[in-house]
Backbone as a chain_set.jsonl record, in Angstrom:
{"seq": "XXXXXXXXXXXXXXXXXXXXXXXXXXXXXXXXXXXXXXXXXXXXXXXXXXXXXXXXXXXXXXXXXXXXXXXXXXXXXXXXXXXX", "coords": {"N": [[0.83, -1.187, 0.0], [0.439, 2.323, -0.675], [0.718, 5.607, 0.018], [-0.935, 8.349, -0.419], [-1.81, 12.038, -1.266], [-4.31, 14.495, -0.825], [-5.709, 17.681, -1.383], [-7.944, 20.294, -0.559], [-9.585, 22.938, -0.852], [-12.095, 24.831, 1.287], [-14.857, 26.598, 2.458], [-15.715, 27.451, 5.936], [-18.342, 26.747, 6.438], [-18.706, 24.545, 4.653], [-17.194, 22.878, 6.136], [-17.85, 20.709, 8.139], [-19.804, 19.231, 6.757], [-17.837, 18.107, 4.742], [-15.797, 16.743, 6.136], [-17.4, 14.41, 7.486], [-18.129, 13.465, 4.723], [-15.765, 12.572, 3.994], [-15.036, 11.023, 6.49], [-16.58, 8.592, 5.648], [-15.526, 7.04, 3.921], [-13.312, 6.097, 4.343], [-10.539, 4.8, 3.673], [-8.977, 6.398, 4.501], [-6.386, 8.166, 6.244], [-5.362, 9.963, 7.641], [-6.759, 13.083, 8.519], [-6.013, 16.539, 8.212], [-6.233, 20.244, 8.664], [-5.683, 23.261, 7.478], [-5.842, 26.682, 8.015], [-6.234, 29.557, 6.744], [-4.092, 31.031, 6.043], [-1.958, 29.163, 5.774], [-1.453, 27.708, 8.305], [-1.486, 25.155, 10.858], [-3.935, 23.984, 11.713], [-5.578, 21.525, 13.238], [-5.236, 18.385, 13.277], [-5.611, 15.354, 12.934], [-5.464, 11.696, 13.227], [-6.805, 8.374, 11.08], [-8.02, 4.919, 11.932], [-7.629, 1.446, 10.76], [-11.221, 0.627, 11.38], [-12.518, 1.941, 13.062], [-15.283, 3.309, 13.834], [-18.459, 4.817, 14.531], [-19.222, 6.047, 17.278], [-16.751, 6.874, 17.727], [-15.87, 8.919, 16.277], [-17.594, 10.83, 17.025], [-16.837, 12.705, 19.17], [-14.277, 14.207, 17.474], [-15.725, 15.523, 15.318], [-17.622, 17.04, 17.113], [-15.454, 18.821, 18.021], [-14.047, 20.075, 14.975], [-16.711, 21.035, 14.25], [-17.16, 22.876, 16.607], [-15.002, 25.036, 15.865], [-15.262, 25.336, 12.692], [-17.166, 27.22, 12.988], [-15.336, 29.702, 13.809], [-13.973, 29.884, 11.537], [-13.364, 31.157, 7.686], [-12.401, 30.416, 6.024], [-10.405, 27.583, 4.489], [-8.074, 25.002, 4.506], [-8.277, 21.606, 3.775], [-6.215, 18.38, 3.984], [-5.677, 15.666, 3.258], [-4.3, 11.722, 3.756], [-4.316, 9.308, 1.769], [-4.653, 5.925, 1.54], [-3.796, 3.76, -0.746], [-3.549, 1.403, -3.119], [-1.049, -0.35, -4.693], [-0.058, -0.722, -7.938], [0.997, -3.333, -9.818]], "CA": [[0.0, 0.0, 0.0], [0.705, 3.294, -0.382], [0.14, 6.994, 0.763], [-1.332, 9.741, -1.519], [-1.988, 13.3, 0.084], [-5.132, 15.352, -1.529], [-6.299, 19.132, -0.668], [-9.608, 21.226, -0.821], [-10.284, 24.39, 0.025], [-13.042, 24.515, 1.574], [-15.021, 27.435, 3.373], [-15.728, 27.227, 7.098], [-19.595, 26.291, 6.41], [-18.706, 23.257, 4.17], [-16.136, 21.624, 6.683], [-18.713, 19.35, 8.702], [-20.126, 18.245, 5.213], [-16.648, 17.611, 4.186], [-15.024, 15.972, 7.0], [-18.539, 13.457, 7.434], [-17.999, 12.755, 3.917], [-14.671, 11.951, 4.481], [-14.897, 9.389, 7.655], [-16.84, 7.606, 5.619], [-14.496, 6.523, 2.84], [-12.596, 4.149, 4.88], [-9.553, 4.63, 2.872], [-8.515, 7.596, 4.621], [-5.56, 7.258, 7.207], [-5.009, 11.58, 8.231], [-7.31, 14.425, 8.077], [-5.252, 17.663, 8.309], [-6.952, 21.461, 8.633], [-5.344, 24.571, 8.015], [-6.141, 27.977, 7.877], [-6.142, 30.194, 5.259], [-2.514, 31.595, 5.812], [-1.542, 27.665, 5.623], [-0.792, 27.276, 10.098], [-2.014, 24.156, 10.968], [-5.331, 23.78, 12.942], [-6.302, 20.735, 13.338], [-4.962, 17.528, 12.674], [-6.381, 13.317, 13.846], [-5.245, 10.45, 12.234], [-7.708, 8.003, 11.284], [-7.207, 3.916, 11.638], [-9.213, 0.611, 10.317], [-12.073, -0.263, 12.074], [-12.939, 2.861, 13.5], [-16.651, 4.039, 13.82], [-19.26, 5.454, 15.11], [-19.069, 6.863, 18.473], [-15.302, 7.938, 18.371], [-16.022, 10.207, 15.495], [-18.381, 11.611, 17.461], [-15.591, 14.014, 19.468], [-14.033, 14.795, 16.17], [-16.821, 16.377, 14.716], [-17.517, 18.261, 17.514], [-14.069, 19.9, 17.816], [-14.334, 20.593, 13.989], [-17.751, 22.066, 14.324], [-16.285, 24.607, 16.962], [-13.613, 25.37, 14.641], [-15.595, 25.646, 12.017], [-17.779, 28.38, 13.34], [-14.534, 30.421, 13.629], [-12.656, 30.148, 10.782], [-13.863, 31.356, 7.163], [-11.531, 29.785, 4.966], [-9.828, 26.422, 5.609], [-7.724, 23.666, 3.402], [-7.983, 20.03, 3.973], [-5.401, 17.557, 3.201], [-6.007, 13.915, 3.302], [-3.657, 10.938, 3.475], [-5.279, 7.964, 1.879], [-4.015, 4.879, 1.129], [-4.203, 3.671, -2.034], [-2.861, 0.082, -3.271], [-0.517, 0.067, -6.026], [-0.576, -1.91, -9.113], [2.866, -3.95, -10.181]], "C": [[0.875, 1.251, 0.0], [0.065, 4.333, -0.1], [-0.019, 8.301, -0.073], [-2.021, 11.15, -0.456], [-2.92, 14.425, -1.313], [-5.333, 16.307, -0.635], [-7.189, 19.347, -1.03], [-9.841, 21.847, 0.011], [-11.543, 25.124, -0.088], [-13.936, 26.305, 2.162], [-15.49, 27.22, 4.868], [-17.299, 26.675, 7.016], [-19.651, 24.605, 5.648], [-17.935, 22.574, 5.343], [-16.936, 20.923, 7.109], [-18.838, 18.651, 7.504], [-18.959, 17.153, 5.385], [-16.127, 16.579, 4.539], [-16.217, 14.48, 7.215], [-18.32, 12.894, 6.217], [-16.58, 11.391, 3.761], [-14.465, 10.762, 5.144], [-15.592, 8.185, 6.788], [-16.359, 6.703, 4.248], [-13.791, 5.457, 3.314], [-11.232, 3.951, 4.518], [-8.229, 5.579, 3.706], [-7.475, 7.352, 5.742], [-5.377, 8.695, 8.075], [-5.973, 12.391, 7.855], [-6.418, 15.563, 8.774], [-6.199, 19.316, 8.197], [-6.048, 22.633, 8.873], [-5.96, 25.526, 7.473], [-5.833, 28.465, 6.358], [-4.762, 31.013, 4.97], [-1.474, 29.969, 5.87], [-0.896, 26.613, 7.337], [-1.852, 25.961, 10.204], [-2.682, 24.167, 11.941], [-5.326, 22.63, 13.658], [-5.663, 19.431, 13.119], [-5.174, 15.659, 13.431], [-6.045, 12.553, 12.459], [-6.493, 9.107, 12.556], [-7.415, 6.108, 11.502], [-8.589, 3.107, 11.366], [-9.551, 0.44, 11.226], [-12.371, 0.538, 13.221], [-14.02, 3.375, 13.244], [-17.248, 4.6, 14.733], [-18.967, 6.754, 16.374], [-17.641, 7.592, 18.661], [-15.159, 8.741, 16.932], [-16.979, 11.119, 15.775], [-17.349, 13.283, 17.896], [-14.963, 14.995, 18.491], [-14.83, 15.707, 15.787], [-17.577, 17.175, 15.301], [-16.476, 19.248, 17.731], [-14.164, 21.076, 16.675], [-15.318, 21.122, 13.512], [-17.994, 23.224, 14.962], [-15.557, 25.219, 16.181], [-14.263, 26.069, 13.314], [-16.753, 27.212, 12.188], [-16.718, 29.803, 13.328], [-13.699, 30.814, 12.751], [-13.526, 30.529, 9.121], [-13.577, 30.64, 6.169], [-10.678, 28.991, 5.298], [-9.213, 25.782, 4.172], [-7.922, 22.336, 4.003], [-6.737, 19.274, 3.595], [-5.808, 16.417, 3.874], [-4.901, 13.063, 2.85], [-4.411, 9.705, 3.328], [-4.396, 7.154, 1.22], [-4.79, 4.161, -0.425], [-3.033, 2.259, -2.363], [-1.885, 0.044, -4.619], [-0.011, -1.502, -6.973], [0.974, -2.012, -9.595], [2.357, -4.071, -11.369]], "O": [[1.944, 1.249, 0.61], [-1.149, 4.233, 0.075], [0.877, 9.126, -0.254], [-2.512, 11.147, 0.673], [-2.425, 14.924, -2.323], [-5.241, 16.144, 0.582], [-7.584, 18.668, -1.978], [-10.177, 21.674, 1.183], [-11.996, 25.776, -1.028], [-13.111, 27.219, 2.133], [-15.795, 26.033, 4.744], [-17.396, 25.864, 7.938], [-20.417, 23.704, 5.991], [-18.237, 21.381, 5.394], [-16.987, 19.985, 6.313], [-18.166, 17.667, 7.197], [-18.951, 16.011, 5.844], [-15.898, 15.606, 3.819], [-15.649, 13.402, 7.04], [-18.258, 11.668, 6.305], [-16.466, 10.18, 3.569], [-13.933, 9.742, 4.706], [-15.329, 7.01, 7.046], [-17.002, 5.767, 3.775], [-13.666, 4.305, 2.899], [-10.665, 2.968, 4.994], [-7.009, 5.487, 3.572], [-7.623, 6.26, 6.292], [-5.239, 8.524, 9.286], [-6.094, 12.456, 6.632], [-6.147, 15.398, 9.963], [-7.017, 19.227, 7.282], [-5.671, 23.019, 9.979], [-6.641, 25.332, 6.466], [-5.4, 27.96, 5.322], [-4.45, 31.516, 3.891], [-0.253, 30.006, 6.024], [-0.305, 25.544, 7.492], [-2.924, 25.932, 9.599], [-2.2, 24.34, 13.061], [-5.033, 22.749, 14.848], [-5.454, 19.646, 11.926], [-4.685, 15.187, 14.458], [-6.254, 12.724, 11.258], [-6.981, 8.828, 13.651], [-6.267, 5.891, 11.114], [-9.774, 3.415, 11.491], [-8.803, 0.12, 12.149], [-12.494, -0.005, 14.319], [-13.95, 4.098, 12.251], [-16.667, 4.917, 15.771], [-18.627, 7.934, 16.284], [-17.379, 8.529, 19.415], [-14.026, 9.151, 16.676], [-17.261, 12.062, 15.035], [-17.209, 14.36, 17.317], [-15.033, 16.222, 18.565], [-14.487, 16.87, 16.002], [-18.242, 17.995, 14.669], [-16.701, 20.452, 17.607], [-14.28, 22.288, 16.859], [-15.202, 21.725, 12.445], [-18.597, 24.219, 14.56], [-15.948, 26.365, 15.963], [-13.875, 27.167, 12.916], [-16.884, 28.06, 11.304], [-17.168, 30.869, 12.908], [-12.876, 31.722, 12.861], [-14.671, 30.098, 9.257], [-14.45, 30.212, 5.414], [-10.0, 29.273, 6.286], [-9.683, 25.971, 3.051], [-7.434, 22.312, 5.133], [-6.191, 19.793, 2.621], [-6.247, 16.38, 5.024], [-4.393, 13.339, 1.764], [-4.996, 9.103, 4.228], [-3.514, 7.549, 0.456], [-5.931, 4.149, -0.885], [-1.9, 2.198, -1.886], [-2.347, 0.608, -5.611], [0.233, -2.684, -6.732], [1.835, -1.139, -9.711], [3.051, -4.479, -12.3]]}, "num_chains": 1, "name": "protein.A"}
């Protein structure tokens, strides 16, 4: 396996969406959050076989957060399998 690293900049009203869409990919191994001058907010790594209830915390953190901030990036480390 390997490790690919995507961004999206987002505005502070999409992040819940975002990040919900996110958890539920499965693939995903880091969510990352910074600001709009690029300082790093935020950052939880994710592992298999992780649900429900302990993404609960998460998503309230990042729903405080998100109330404060206007403009945000994501980055994502997802794993991705690679073809010989």
């Amino acid at each position: 396996m390997a490790t690919t690293k995507e961004s999206f900049s987002i505005n502070g009203e999409q992040l819940i969406k975002k990040i919900k869409e996110l958890l539920t990919e499965g693939n995903i191994r880091k969510i990352t959050i910074y600001d709009k001058d690029g300082k790093e907010i935020m950052s939880f790594p994710l592992t298999i076989g992780v649900v429900g209830a302990v993404f609960a915390p998460i998503l309230a953190a990042v729903g405080a957060m998100a109330a404060l901030i206007t403009e945000c990036t994501i980055t994502i480390e997802r794993e991705v399998e690679v073809k010989e």
